[in-house]
């Protein structure tokens, strides 16, 4: 029951956070000339440079290593059998690899169109930032609260 109470409390905290984000006024678009200049420089990359950068980004980095260690710990602690562990490790490896390499491959295949699509997506996210944060927080809060209530009843 303590776990259920903690789950409900965490769900309520997320709900308060979601409502606070929803009520906060929409921030102005902060796209800087610096980020636009960086995107323009990306447009001038050669294939060898892009592949080398992708390889370096794909291999390491403190954040990626910590996330990989966390994923491995979670898989081991999940209590699944060895075959399922292997499948989860393979799934995580494929997902992590695709997330690093997909933008590079997309840029090489589609060039300027990929850059335009990325810029449009970035602009859309800047305009809809509150909704993009609010709805997943609200959903997670409701799931935690309902699961906690179900455990108590």
PDB file of C-alpha atoms in Angstrom:
ATOM      1  CA  UNK A   1       0.000   0.000   0.000  1.00  0.00           C
ATOM      2  CA  UNK A   2       2.926   2.355   0.553  1.00  0.00           C
ATOM      3  CA  UNK A   3       3.916   1.910  -3.082  1.00  0.00           C
ATOM      4  CA  UNK A   4       0.357   2.726  -4.183  1.00  0.00           C
ATOM      5  CA  UNK A   5       0.320   5.876  -2.039  1.00  0.00           C
ATOM      6  CA  UNK A   6       3.692   6.963  -3.436  1.00  0.00           C
ATOM      7  CA  UNK A   7       2.434   6.279  -6.953  1.00  0.00           C
ATOM      8  CA  UNK A   8      -0.644   8.449  -6.346  1.00  0.00           C
ATOM      9  CA  UNK A   9       1.481  11.208  -4.786  1.00  0.00           C
ATOM     10  CA  UNK A  10       3.888  11.181  -7.731  1.00  0.00           C
ATOM     11  CA  UNK A  11       0.931  11.201 -10.132  1.00  0.00           C
ATOM     12  CA  UNK A  12      -0.577  14.190  -8.325  1.00  0.00           C
ATOM     13  CA  UNK A  13       2.777  16.008  -8.446  1.00  0.00           C
ATOM     14  CA  UNK A  14       2.963  15.392 -12.205  1.00  0.00           C
ATOM     15  CA  UNK A  15      -0.621  16.599 -12.551  1.00  0.00           C
ATOM     16  CA  UNK A  16       0.223  19.837 -10.728  1.00  0.00           C
ATOM     17  CA  UNK A  17       3.287  20.250 -12.938  1.00  0.00           C
ATOM     18  CA  UNK A  18       1.205  19.660 -16.085  1.00  0.00           C
ATOM     19  CA  UNK A  19      -1.414  22.224 -15.018  1.00  0.00           C
ATOM     20  CA  UNK A  20       1.354  24.720 -14.193  1.00  0.00           C
ATOM     21  CA  UNK A  21       2.862  24.251 -17.646  1.00  0.00           C
ATOM     22  CA  UNK A  22      -0.559  24.586 -19.268  1.00  0.00           C
ATOM     23  CA  UNK A  23      -1.270  27.892 -17.463  1.00  0.00           C
ATOM     24  CA  UNK A  24       2.175  29.378 -18.103  1.00  0.00           C
ATOM     25  CA  UNK A  25       2.106  31.861 -20.953  1.00  0.00           C
ATOM     26  CA  UNK A  26       3.471  30.759 -24.314  1.00  0.00           C
ATOM     27  CA  UNK A  27       7.138  31.756 -24.613  1.00  0.00           C
ATOM     28  CA  UNK A  28       8.289  33.738 -27.600  1.00  0.00           C
ATOM     29  CA  UNK A  29      10.122  31.949 -30.388  1.00  0.00           C
ATOM     30  CA  UNK A  30      13.778  31.995 -29.355  1.00  0.00           C
ATOM     31  CA  UNK A  31      15.331  30.758 -32.586  1.00  0.00           C
ATOM     32  CA  UNK A  32      18.626  32.494 -32.774  1.00  0.00           C
ATOM     33  CA  UNK A  33      20.781  33.410 -35.692  1.00  0.00           C
ATOM     34  CA  UNK A  34      23.375  31.132 -34.152  1.00  0.00           C
ATOM     35  CA  UNK A  35      21.243  28.013 -34.571  1.00  0.00           C
ATOM     36  CA  UNK A  36      20.325  29.024 -38.116  1.00  0.00           C
ATOM     37  CA  UNK A  37      24.008  29.492 -38.924  1.00  0.00           C
ATOM     38  CA  UNK A  38      24.763  26.025 -37.498  1.00  0.00           C
ATOM     39  CA  UNK A  39      22.056  24.510 -39.705  1.00  0.00           C
ATOM     40  CA  UNK A  40      23.499  26.276 -42.739  1.00  0.00           C
ATOM     41  CA  UNK A  41      26.957  24.893 -41.934  1.00  0.00           C
ATOM     42  CA  UNK A  42      25.440  21.400 -41.716  1.00  0.00           C
ATOM     43  CA  UNK A  43      24.220  21.867 -45.262  1.00  0.00           C
ATOM     44  CA  UNK A  44      27.821  22.167 -46.462  1.00  0.00           C
ATOM     45  CA  UNK A  45      29.061  18.912 -44.910  1.00  0.00           C
ATOM     46  CA  UNK A  46      30.652  16.301 -47.147  1.00  0.00           C
ATOM     47  CA  UNK A  47      29.707  12.621 -46.895  1.00  0.00           C
ATOM     48  CA  UNK A  48      32.987  11.647 -45.189  1.00  0.00           C
ATOM     49  CA  UNK A  49      32.629  14.393 -42.581  1.00  0.00           C
ATOM     50  CA  UNK A  50      29.004  13.494 -41.819  1.00  0.00           C
ATOM     51  CA  UNK A  51      29.828   9.795 -41.474  1.00  0.00           C
ATOM     52  CA  UNK A  52      32.822  10.502 -39.225  1.00  0.00           C
ATOM     53  CA  UNK A  53      30.706  12.759 -37.013  1.00  0.00           C
ATOM     54  CA  UNK A  54      27.963  10.136 -36.860  1.00  0.00           C
ATOM     55  CA  UNK A  55      30.464   7.462 -35.920  1.00  0.00           C
ATOM     56  CA  UNK A  56      31.946   9.600 -33.154  1.00  0.00           C
ATOM     57  CA  UNK A  57      28.513  10.555 -31.825  1.00  0.00           C
ATOM     58  CA  UNK A  58      27.305   6.970 -32.033  1.00  0.00           C
ATOM     59  CA  UNK A  59      30.155   5.401 -30.079  1.00  0.00           C
ATOM     60  CA  UNK A  60      30.270   7.300 -26.840  1.00  0.00           C
ATOM     61  CA  UNK A  61      29.597  10.386 -24.889  1.00  0.00           C
ATOM     62  CA  UNK A  62      28.818  10.568 -21.176  1.00  0.00           C
ATOM     63  CA  UNK A  63      25.059  10.935 -21.620  1.00  0.00           C
ATOM     64  CA  UNK A  64      24.790   7.987 -24.004  1.00  0.00           C
ATOM     65  CA  UNK A  65      26.950   5.807 -21.758  1.00  0.00           C
ATOM     66  CA  UNK A  66      24.841   6.635 -18.681  1.00  0.00           C
ATOM     67  CA  UNK A  67      21.624   5.924 -20.593  1.00  0.00           C
ATOM     68  CA  UNK A  68      23.054   2.635 -21.834  1.00  0.00           C
ATOM     69  CA  UNK A  69      24.058   1.626 -18.313  1.00  0.00           C
ATOM     70  CA  UNK A  70      20.598   2.570 -17.053  1.00  0.00           C
ATOM     71  CA  UNK A  71      18.952   0.536 -19.823  1.00  0.00           C
ATOM     72  CA  UNK A  72      21.169  -2.472 -19.048  1.00  0.00           C
ATOM     73  CA  UNK A  73      20.396  -2.231 -15.330  1.00  0.00           C
ATOM     74  CA  UNK A  74      16.685  -1.980 -16.030  1.00  0.00           C
ATOM     75  CA  UNK A  75      16.763  -5.013 -18.325  1.00  0.00           C
ATOM     76  CA  UNK A  76      18.686  -7.115 -15.799  1.00  0.00           C
ATOM     77  CA  UNK A  77      16.433  -6.031 -12.913  1.00  0.00           C
ATOM     78  CA  UNK A  78      13.247  -6.746 -14.872  1.00  0.00           C
ATOM     79  CA  UNK A  79      13.395 -10.436 -14.005  1.00  0.00           C
ATOM     80  CA  UNK A  80      12.855 -11.750 -17.528  1.00  0.00           C
ATOM     81  CA  UNK A  81      14.544 -14.890 -18.801  1.00  0.00           C
ATOM     82  CA  UNK A  82      17.788 -14.847 -20.800  1.00  0.00           C
ATOM     83  CA  UNK A  83      16.069 -15.025 -24.192  1.00  0.00           C
ATOM     84  CA  UNK A  84      13.894 -12.026 -23.360  1.00  0.00           C
ATOM     85  CA  UNK A  85      16.923 -10.151 -22.008  1.00  0.00           C
ATOM     86  CA  UNK A  86      18.715 -10.767 -25.293  1.00  0.00           C
ATOM     87  CA  UNK A  87      15.688  -9.512 -27.255  1.00  0.00           C
ATOM     88  CA  UNK A  88      15.470  -6.361 -25.096  1.00  0.00           C
ATOM     89  CA  UNK A  89      19.188  -5.658 -25.509  1.00  0.00           C
ATOM     90  CA  UNK A  90      18.882  -6.117 -29.281  1.00  0.00           C
ATOM     91  CA  UNK A  91      15.842  -3.817 -29.386  1.00  0.00           C
ATOM     92  CA  UNK A  92      17.630  -1.128 -27.353  1.00  0.00           C
ATOM     93  CA  UNK A  93      20.728  -1.395 -29.564  1.00  0.00           C
ATOM     94  CA  UNK A  94      18.689  -1.038 -32.761  1.00  0.00           C
ATOM     95  CA  UNK A  95      16.708   1.895 -31.368  1.00  0.00           C
ATOM     96  CA  UNK A  96      19.794   3.732 -30.088  1.00  0.00           C
ATOM     97  CA  UNK A  97      21.613   3.176 -33.386  1.00  0.00           C
ATOM     98  CA  UNK A  98      18.694   4.389 -35.486  1.00  0.00           C
ATOM     99  CA  UNK A  99      18.269   7.508 -33.355  1.00  0.00           C
ATOM    100  CA  UNK A 100      21.890   8.479 -34.011  1.00  0.00           C
ATOM    101  CA  UNK A 101      22.203   7.470 -37.656  1.00  0.00           C
ATOM    102  CA  UNK A 102      18.736   8.315 -39.052  1.00  0.00           C
ATOM    103  CA  UNK A 103      19.339  12.088 -39.211  1.00  0.00           C
ATOM    104  CA  UNK A 104      22.690  11.584 -40.934  1.00  0.00           C
ATOM    105  CA  UNK A 105      21.315   9.113 -43.472  1.00  0.00           C
ATOM    106  CA  UNK A 106      18.283  11.346 -44.028  1.00  0.00           C
ATOM    107  CA  UNK A 107      20.512  14.332 -44.650  1.00  0.00           C
ATOM    108  CA  UNK A 108      22.644  12.384 -47.116  1.00  0.00           C
ATOM    109  CA  UNK A 109      19.622  11.039 -48.977  1.00  0.00           C
ATOM    110  CA  UNK A 110      17.504  14.168 -49.054  1.00  0.00           C
ATOM    111  CA  UNK A 111      19.992  17.041 -48.537  1.00  0.00           C
ATOM    112  CA  UNK A 112      18.293  20.427 -48.466  1.00  0.00           C
ATOM    113  CA  UNK A 113      14.803  18.930 -48.178  1.00  0.00           C
ATOM    114  CA  UNK A 114      15.816  17.178 -44.960  1.00  0.00           C
ATOM    115  CA  UNK A 115      17.184  20.441 -43.607  1.00  0.00           C
ATOM    116  CA  UNK A 116      13.967  22.265 -44.534  1.00  0.00           C
ATOM    117  CA  UNK A 117      11.865  19.547 -42.889  1.00  0.00           C
ATOM    118  CA  UNK A 118      14.033  19.670 -39.760  1.00  0.00           C
ATOM    119  CA  UNK A 119      13.733  23.465 -39.594  1.00  0.00           C
ATOM    120  CA  UNK A 120       9.947  23.295 -40.046  1.00  0.00           C
ATOM    121  CA  UNK A 121       9.687  20.657 -37.316  1.00  0.00           C
ATOM    122  CA  UNK A 122      11.847  22.718 -34.990  1.00  0.00           C
ATOM    123  CA  UNK A 123       9.645  25.767 -35.607  1.00  0.00           C
ATOM    124  CA  UNK A 124       6.473  23.724 -34.998  1.00  0.00           C
ATOM    125  CA  UNK A 125       7.869  22.364 -31.722  1.00  0.00           C
ATOM    126  CA  UNK A 126       8.780  25.866 -30.584  1.00  0.00           C
ATOM    127  CA  UNK A 127       5.214  27.022 -31.267  1.00  0.00           C
ATOM    128  CA  UNK A 128       3.561  23.995 -29.599  1.00  0.00           C
ATOM    129  CA  UNK A 129       6.005  23.401 -26.759  1.00  0.00           C
ATOM    130  CA  UNK A 130       3.396  23.642 -24.010  1.00  0.00           C
ATOM    131  CA  UNK A 131       1.080  21.086 -25.622  1.00  0.00           C
ATOM    132  CA  UNK A 132       3.960  18.711 -26.384  1.00  0.00           C
ATOM    133  CA  UNK A 133       4.903  18.732 -22.691  1.00  0.00           C
ATOM    134  CA  UNK A 134       1.416  19.028 -21.180  1.00  0.00           C
ATOM    135  CA  UNK A 135      -0.385  16.072 -22.761  1.00  0.00           C
ATOM    136  CA  UNK A 136       2.251  13.370 -22.065  1.00  0.00           C
ATOM    137  CA  UNK A 137       2.586  14.661 -18.473  1.00  0.00           C
ATOM    138  CA  UNK A 138      -1.194  14.594 -18.053  1.00  0.00           C
ATOM    139  CA  UNK A 139      -1.422  11.064 -19.453  1.00  0.00           C
ATOM    140  CA  UNK A 140       1.405   9.774 -17.251  1.00  0.00           C
ATOM    141  CA  UNK A 141      -0.116  11.468 -14.185  1.00  0.00           C
ATOM    142  CA  UNK A 142      -3.520   9.915 -14.839  1.00  0.00           C
ATOM    143  CA  UNK A 143      -2.022   6.455 -15.398  1.00  0.00           C
ATOM    144  CA  UNK A 144      -0.065   6.677 -12.129  1.00  0.00           C
ATOM    145  CA  UNK A 145      -3.064   7.950 -10.157  1.00  0.00           C
ATOM    146  CA  UNK A 146      -5.436   5.318 -11.566  1.00  0.00           C
ATOM    147  CA  UNK A 147      -2.912   2.519 -11.063  1.00  0.00           C
ATOM    148  CA  UNK A 148      -2.307   3.637  -7.480  1.00  0.00           C
ATOM    149  CA  UNK A 149      -6.034   3.821  -6.793  1.00  0.00           C
ATOM    150  CA  UNK A 150      -6.559   0.382  -8.318  1.00  0.00           C
ATOM    151  CA  UNK A 151      -3.818  -1.025  -6.073  1.00  0.00           C
ATOM    152  CA  UNK A 152      -5.472   0.492  -3.000  1.00  0.00           C
ATOM    153  CA  UNK A 153      -8.930  -0.832  -3.833  1.00  0.00           C
TER     154      UNK A 153
END
